[in-house]
Coordinates of C-alpha atoms and ligand atoms in Angstrom, one line a residue:
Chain A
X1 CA 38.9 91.6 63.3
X2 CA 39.4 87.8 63.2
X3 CA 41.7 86.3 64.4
X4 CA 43.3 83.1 63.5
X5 CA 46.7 83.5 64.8
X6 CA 45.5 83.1 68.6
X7 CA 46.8 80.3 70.3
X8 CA 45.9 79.6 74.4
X9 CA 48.0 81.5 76.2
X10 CA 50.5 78.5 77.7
X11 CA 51.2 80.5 81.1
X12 CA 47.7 80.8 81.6
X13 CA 47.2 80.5 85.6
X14 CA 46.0 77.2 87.5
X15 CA 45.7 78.8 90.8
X16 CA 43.5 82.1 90.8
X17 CA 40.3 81.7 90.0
X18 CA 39.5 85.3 89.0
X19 CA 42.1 84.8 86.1
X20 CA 40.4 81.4 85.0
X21 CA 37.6 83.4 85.2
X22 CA 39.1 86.3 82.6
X23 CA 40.5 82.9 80.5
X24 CA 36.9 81.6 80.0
X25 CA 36.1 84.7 78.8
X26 CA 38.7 85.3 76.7
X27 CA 38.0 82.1 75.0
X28 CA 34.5 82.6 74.7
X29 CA 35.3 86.2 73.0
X30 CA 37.4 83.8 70.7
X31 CA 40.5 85.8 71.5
X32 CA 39.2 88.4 69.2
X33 CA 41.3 91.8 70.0
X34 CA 37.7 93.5 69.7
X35 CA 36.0 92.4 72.6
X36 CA 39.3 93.9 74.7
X37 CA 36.5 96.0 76.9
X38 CA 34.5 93.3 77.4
X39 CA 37.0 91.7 78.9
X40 CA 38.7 94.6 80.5
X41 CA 34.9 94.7 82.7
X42 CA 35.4 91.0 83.4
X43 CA 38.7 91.7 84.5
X44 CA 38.0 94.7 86.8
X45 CA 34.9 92.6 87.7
X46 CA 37.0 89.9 89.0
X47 CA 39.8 92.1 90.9
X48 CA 37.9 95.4 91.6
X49 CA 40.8 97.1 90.0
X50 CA 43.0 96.2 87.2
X51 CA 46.7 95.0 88.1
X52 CA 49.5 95.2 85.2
X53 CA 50.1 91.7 85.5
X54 CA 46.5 90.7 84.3
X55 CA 46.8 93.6 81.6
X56 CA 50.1 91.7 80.6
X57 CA 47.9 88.5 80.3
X58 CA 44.8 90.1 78.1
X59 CA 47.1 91.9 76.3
X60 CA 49.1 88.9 75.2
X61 CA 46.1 86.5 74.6
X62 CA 44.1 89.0 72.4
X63 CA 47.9 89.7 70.9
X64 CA 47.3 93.6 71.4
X65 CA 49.9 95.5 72.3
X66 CA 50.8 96.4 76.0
X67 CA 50.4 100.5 75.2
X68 CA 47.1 99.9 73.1
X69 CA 45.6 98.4 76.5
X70 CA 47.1 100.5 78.2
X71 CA 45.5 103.6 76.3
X72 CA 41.9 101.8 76.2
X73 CA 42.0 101.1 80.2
X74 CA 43.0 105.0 80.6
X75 CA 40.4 106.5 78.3
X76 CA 37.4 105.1 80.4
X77 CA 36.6 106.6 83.7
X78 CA 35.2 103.2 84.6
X79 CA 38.1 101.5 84.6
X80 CA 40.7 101.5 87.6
X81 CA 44.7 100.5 87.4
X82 CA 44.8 101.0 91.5
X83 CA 43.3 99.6 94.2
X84 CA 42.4 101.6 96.7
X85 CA 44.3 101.3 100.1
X86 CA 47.3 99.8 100.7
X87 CA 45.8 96.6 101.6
X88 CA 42.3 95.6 100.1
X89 CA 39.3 93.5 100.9
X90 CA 37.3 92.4 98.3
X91 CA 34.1 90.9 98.9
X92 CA 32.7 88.8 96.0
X93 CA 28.6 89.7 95.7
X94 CA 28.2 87.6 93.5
X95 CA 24.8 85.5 93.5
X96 CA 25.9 82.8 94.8
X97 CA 28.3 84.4 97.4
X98 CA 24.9 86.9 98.2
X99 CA 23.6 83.9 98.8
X100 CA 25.9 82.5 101.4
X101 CA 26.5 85.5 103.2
X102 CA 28.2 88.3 101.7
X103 CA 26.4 91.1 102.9
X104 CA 26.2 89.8 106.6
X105 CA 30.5 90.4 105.5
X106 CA 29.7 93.7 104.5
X107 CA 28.0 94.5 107.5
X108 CA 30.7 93.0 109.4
X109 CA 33.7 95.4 107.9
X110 CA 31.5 98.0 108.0
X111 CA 31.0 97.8 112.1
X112 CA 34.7 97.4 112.6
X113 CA 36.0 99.1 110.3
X114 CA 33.6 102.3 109.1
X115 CA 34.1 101.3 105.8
X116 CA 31.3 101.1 103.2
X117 CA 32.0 99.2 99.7
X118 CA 35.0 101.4 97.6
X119 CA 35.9 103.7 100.3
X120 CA 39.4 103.5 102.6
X121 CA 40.8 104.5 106.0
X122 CA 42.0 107.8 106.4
X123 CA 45.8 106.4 106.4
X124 CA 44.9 104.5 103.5
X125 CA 45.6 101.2 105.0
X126 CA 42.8 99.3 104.1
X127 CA 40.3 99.6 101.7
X128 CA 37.1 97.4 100.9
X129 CA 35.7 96.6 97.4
X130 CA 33.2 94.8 95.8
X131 CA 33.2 92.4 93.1
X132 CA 30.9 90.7 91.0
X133 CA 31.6 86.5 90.6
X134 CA 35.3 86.0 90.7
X135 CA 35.1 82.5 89.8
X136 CA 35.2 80.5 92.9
X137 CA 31.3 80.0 93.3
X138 CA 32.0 76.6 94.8
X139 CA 34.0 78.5 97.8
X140 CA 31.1 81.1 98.6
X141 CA 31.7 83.1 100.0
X142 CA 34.6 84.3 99.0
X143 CA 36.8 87.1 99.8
X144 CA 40.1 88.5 98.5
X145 CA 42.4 89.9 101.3
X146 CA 45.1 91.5 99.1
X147 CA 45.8 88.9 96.3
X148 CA 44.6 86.3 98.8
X149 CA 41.3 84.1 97.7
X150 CA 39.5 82.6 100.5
X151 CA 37.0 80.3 100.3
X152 CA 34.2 79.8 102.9
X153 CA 34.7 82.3 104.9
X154 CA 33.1 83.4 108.2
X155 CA 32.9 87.0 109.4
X156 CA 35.4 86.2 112.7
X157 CA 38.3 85.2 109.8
X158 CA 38.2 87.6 107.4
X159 CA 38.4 90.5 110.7
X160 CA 41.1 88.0 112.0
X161 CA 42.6 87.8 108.5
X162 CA 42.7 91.3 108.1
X163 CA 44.4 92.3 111.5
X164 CA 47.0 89.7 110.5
X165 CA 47.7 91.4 107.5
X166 CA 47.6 95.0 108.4
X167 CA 47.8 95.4 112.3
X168 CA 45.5 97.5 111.7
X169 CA 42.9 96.9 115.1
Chain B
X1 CA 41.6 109.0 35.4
X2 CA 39.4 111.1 34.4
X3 CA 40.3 114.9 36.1
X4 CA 37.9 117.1 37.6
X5 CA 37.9 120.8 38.2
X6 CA 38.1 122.6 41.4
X7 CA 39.3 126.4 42.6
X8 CA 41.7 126.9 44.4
X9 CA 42.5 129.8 46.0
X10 CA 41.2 131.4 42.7
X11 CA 43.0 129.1 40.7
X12 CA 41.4 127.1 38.5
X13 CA 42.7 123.0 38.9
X14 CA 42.4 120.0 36.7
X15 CA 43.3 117.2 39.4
X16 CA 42.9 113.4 40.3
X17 CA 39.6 112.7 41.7
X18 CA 40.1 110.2 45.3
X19 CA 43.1 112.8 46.9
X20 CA 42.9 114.9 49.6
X21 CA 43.2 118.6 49.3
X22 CA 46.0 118.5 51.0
X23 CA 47.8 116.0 48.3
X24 CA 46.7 118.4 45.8
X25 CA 47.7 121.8 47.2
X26 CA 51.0 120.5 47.8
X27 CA 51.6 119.4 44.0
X28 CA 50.5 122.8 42.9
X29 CA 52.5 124.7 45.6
X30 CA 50.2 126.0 47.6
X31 CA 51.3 126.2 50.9
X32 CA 48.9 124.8 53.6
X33 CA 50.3 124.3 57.4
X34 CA 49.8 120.7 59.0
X35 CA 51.7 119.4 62.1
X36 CA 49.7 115.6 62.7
X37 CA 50.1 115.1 58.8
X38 CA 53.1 112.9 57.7
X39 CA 53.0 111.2 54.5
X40 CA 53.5 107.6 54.5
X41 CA 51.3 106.8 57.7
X42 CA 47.1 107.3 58.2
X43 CA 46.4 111.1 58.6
X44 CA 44.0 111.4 61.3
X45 CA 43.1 115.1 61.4
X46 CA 43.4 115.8 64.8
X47 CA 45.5 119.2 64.7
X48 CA 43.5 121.4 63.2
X49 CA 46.3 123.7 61.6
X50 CA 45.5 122.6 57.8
X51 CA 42.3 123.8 57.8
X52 CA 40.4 125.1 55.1
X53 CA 37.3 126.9 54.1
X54 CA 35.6 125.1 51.8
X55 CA 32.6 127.0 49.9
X56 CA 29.0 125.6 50.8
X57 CA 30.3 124.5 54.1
X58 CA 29.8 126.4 57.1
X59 CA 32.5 124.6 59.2
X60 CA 36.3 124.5 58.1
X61 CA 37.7 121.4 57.1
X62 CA 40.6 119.5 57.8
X63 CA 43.1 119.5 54.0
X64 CA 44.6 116.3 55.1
X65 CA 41.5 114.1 55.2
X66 CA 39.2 115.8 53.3
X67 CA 39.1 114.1 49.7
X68 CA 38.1 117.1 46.8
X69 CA 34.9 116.6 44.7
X70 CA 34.0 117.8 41.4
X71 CA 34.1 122.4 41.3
X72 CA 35.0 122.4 45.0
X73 CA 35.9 126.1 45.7
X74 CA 38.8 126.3 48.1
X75 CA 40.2 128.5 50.3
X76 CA 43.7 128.4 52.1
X77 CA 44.3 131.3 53.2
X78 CA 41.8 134.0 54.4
X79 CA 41.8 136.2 57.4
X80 CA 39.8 133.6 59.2
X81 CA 42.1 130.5 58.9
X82 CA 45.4 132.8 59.6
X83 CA 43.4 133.1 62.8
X84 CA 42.2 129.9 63.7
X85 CA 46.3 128.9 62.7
X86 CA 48.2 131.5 65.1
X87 CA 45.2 130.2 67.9
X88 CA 45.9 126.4 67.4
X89 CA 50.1 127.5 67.6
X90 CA 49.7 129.4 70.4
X91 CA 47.9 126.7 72.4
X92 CA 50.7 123.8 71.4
X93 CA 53.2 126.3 73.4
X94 CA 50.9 126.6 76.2
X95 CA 50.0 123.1 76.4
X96 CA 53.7 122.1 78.1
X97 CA 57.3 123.0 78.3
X98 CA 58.8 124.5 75.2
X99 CA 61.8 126.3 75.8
X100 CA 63.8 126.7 72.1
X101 CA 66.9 128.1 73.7
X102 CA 67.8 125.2 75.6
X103 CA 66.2 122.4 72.9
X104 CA 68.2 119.6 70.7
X105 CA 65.7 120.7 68.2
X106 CA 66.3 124.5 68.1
X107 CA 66.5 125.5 64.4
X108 CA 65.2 122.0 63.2
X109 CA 61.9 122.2 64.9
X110 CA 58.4 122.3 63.2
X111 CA 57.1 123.8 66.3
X112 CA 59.4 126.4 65.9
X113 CA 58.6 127.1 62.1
X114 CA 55.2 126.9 62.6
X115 CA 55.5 130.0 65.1
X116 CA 57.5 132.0 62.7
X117 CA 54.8 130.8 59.8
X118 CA 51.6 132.1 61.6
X119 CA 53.6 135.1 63.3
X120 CA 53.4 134.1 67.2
X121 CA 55.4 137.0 68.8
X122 CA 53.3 136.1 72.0
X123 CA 51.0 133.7 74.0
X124 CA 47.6 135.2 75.0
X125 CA 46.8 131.9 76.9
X126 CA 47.8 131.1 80.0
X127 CA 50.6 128.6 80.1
X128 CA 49.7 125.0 81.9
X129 CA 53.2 124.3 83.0
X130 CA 52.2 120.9 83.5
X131 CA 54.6 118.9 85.4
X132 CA 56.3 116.1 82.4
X133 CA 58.4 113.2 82.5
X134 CA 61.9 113.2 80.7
X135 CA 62.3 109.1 80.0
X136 CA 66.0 108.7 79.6
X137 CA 65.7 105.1 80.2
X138 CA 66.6 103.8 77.0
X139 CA 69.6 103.1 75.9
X140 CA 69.7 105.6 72.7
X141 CA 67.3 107.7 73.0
X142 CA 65.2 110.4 75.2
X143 CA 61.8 111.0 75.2
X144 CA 60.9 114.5 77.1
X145 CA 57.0 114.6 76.9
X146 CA 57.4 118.9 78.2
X147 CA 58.0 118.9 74.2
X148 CA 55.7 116.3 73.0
X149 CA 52.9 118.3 71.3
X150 CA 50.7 114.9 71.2
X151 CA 50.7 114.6 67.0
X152 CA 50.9 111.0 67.6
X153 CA 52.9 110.8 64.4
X154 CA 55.4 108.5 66.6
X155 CA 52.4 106.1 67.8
X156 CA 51.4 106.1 64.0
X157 CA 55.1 105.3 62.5
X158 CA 56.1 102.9 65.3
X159 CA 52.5 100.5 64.6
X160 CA 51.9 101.5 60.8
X161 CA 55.8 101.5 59.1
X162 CA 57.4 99.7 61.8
X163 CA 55.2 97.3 62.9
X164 CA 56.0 97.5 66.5
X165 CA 53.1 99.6 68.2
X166 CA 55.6 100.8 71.5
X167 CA 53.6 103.9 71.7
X168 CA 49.9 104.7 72.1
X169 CA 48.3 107.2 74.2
X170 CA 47.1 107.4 77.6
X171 CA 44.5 109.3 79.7
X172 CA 41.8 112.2 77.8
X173 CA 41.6 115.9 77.9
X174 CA 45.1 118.1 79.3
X175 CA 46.3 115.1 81.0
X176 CA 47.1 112.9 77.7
X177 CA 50.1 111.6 77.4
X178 CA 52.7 109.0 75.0
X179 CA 53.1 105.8 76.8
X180 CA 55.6 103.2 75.9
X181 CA 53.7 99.6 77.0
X182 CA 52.3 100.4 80.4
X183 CA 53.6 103.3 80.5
X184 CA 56.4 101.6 81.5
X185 CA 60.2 103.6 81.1
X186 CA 60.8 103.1 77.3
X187 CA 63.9 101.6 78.0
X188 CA 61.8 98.8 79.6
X189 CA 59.7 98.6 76.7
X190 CA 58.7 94.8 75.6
X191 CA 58.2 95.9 71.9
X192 CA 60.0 98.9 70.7
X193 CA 62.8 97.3 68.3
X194 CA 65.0 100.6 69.1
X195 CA 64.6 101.6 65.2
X196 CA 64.5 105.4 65.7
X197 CA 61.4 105.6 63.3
X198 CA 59.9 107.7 66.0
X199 CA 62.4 110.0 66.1
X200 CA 62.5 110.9 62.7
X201 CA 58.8 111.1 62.5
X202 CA 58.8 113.5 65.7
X203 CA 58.8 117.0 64.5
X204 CA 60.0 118.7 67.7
X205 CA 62.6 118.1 70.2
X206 CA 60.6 115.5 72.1
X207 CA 62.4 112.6 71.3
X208 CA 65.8 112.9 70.1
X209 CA 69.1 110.3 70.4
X210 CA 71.4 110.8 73.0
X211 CA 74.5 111.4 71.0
X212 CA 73.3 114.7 70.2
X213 CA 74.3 117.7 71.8
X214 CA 71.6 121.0 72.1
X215 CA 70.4 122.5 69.1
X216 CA 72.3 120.2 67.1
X217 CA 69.4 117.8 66.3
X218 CA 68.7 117.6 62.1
X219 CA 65.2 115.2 62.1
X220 CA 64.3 113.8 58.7
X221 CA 60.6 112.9 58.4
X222 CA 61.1 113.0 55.0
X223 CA 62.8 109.3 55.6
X224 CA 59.5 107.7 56.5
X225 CA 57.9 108.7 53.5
X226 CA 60.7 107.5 51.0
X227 CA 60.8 104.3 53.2
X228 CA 56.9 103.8 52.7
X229 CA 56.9 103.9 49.3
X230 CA 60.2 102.1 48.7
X231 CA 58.4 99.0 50.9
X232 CA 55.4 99.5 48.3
X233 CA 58.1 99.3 45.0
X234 CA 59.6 96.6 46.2
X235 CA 59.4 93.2 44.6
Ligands
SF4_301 S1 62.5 103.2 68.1 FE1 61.2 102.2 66.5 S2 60.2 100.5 67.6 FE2 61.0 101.8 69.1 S3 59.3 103.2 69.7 FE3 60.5 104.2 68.1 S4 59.5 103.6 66.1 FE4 58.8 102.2 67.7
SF4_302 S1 56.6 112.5 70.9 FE1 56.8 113.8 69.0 S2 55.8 112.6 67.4 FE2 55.2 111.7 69.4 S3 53.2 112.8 69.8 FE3 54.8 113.9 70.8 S4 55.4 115.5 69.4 FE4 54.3 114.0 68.2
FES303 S1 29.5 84.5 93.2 FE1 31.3 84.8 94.5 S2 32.7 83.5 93.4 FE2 31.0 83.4 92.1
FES304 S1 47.5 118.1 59.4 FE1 45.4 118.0 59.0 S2 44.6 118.0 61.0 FE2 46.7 117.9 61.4

């Protein structure tokens, strides 16, 4: 389908680099309604999971409706609308976070915390994910404590980071 | 056009080539059962009740979106298809919640009809009992997915004749279910235009207006149709 009628979505976020990140690719897609999964993988890319509020912002820029999203994120096993614990850490593996370090963060939360990439504590406090680039290369490495970027991180932080935010050690 | 010739349950036809053989049974009065099938929006063949044997053809084949060709030999109503039909009507009891005695739609149900149609005294497959939500959240109207039998003739209406697209589907397999937006409470919804295409379209008691009381509920499907092809007359 073409689409003609698409105009860049005015609301579209200045802050979080994982939705600039789903905006590029939106744009690149040319806002055509087709490439929804392609997007949707971006998206899940980017976050680990996908929240409503960034299925609110594909589904208005590729002008789908909210159900028809909806139904296409629920059909694939691959997708996910929850993230797993009540309070995540996502570590970006992207190349150029690799590079600077991410798996030495890995390491880290797996010492402290017995957790491997995608599984949670047994209360289900905190869980730790993976995602591929979520657009803040120039920050690497970069983590995501709950909705949270951080740029630069060192291992010490992010543990600190976490405790803060959970009370969980 | 020029007509071609097909049988019919023995019956020799002269129709209009490009129709489905659903489109033509109905015209001659032959009686085939549908449930996903409304006319005036996309048939999608996904219930399986208007089969049809179709001679040549191992497999049976869907009336409502198979088109007839040139001396097709039909069949609507052999000892196989009644089967296959009381199998697919027992399994849309099964599936959820239906209890007629206490529905808005008793007497006015195509559920209900289609049980006393194809003879279901009895269900020889265990009941799911799935646990369903009852949305009461908008203002007018009720959606109660233990009765939704998952036609989609309400996601069709709402996008195709409406224009709106509130409903679609979500999940696979027994845990499928109508969704308004996220699957957000209806009431909430962001597109629906409170219409009450949906309900019309519905043909059991799983959406229904709240000024109704039980058993009370006359649905007219019928509307969509006229209201398709008035939009196509007019000027
Ligand atoms: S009331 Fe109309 S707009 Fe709302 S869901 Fe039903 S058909 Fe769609
Ligand atoms: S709510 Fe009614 S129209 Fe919609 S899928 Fe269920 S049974 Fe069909
Ligand atoms: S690789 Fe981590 S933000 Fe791009
Ligand atoms: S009416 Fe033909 S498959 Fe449902």
């Amino acid at each position: 389908m073409k689409s003609d009628t698409a105009v860049p979505v005015k609301d579209a976020p200045k802050t979080d680099p994982r939705l600039k990140l789903i905006a590029a690719r939106i744009k690149k897609e040319n806002y055509k309604p087709d490439a929804l999964i392609e997007i949707l993988h971006t998206a899940q890319g980017a976050y680990g999971y996908l929240p409503i509020e960034v299925l609110t912002y594909i589904a208005k820029a590729l002008h789908l409706p909210p159900s028809r999203v909806f139904s296409t994120v629920t059909f694939y096993h691959f997708f996910s609308l929850k993230s797993k614990g009540e309070h995540t850490c996502i570590v970006c593996t992207g190349t150029a976070c690799y590079v600077k370090g991410a798996q030495a963060i890995l390491n880290k939360l797996e010492q402290q915390f017995a957790l491997k990439p995608g599984q949670v504590t047994k209360d289900n406090k905190l869980g730790v994910q993976v995602a591929r680039c979520i657009g803040a290369c120039g920050l690497a490495p970069a983590v995501v404590i709950d909705n949270d970027v951080q740029g630069k991180v060192n291992v010490e932080e992010i543990i600190q980071s976490i405790n803060e935010k959970t009370g969980i050690l | 056009m020029n007509k071609i010739p097909v049988l019919i349950d023995e019956k020799k036809l002269e129709v209009d080539p490009h129709r489905t053989i659903l489109e033509v049974c109905r015209e001659h009065d032959i009686e085939i059962l549908t449930m996903c099938h409304l006319k005036g929006i996309a048939d999608i063949g996904s219930c399986r009740l208007c089969l049809v044997e179709v001679e040549g053809i191992n497999k049976l084949m869907s009336a409502c979106t198979t088109k007839v060709t040139a001396n097709m030999v039909i069949s609507t109503a052999t000892e196989r298809i009644k089967k296959y039909q009381r199998i697919t009507t027992e399994l849309f009891f099964a599936e959820r919640n239906h209890v007629c005695a206490v529905c808005v739609s008793n007497g006015s149900c195509e559920l209900q009809e289609l049980g006393y149609k194809t003879g279901v005294d009895n269900i020889r497959y265990p009941h799911l009992f799935p646990q369903c939500n009852v949305d009461t959240s908008h203002p007018w109207y009720v959606m109660d997915h233990n009765r939704c039998i998952m036609c989609t003739r309400c996601v069709r209406v709402c996008n195709e004749v409406e224009g709106a697209h509130n409903w679609d589907i979500k999940n696979r397999g027994h845990q499928v279910r109508i969704i308004s937006d996220f699957d957000t409470p209806w009431g909430a919804s962001t597109t629906c235009t409170s219409c009450g295409k949906c309900l019309h379209a519905c043909p059991t008691g799983a959406i229904w207006p709240k000024a109704i009381v039980q058993g009370q509920l006359v649905k007219n499907p019928g509307m969509i149709t006229e209201l398709v092809e008035k939009r196509k007359m007019r000027l």
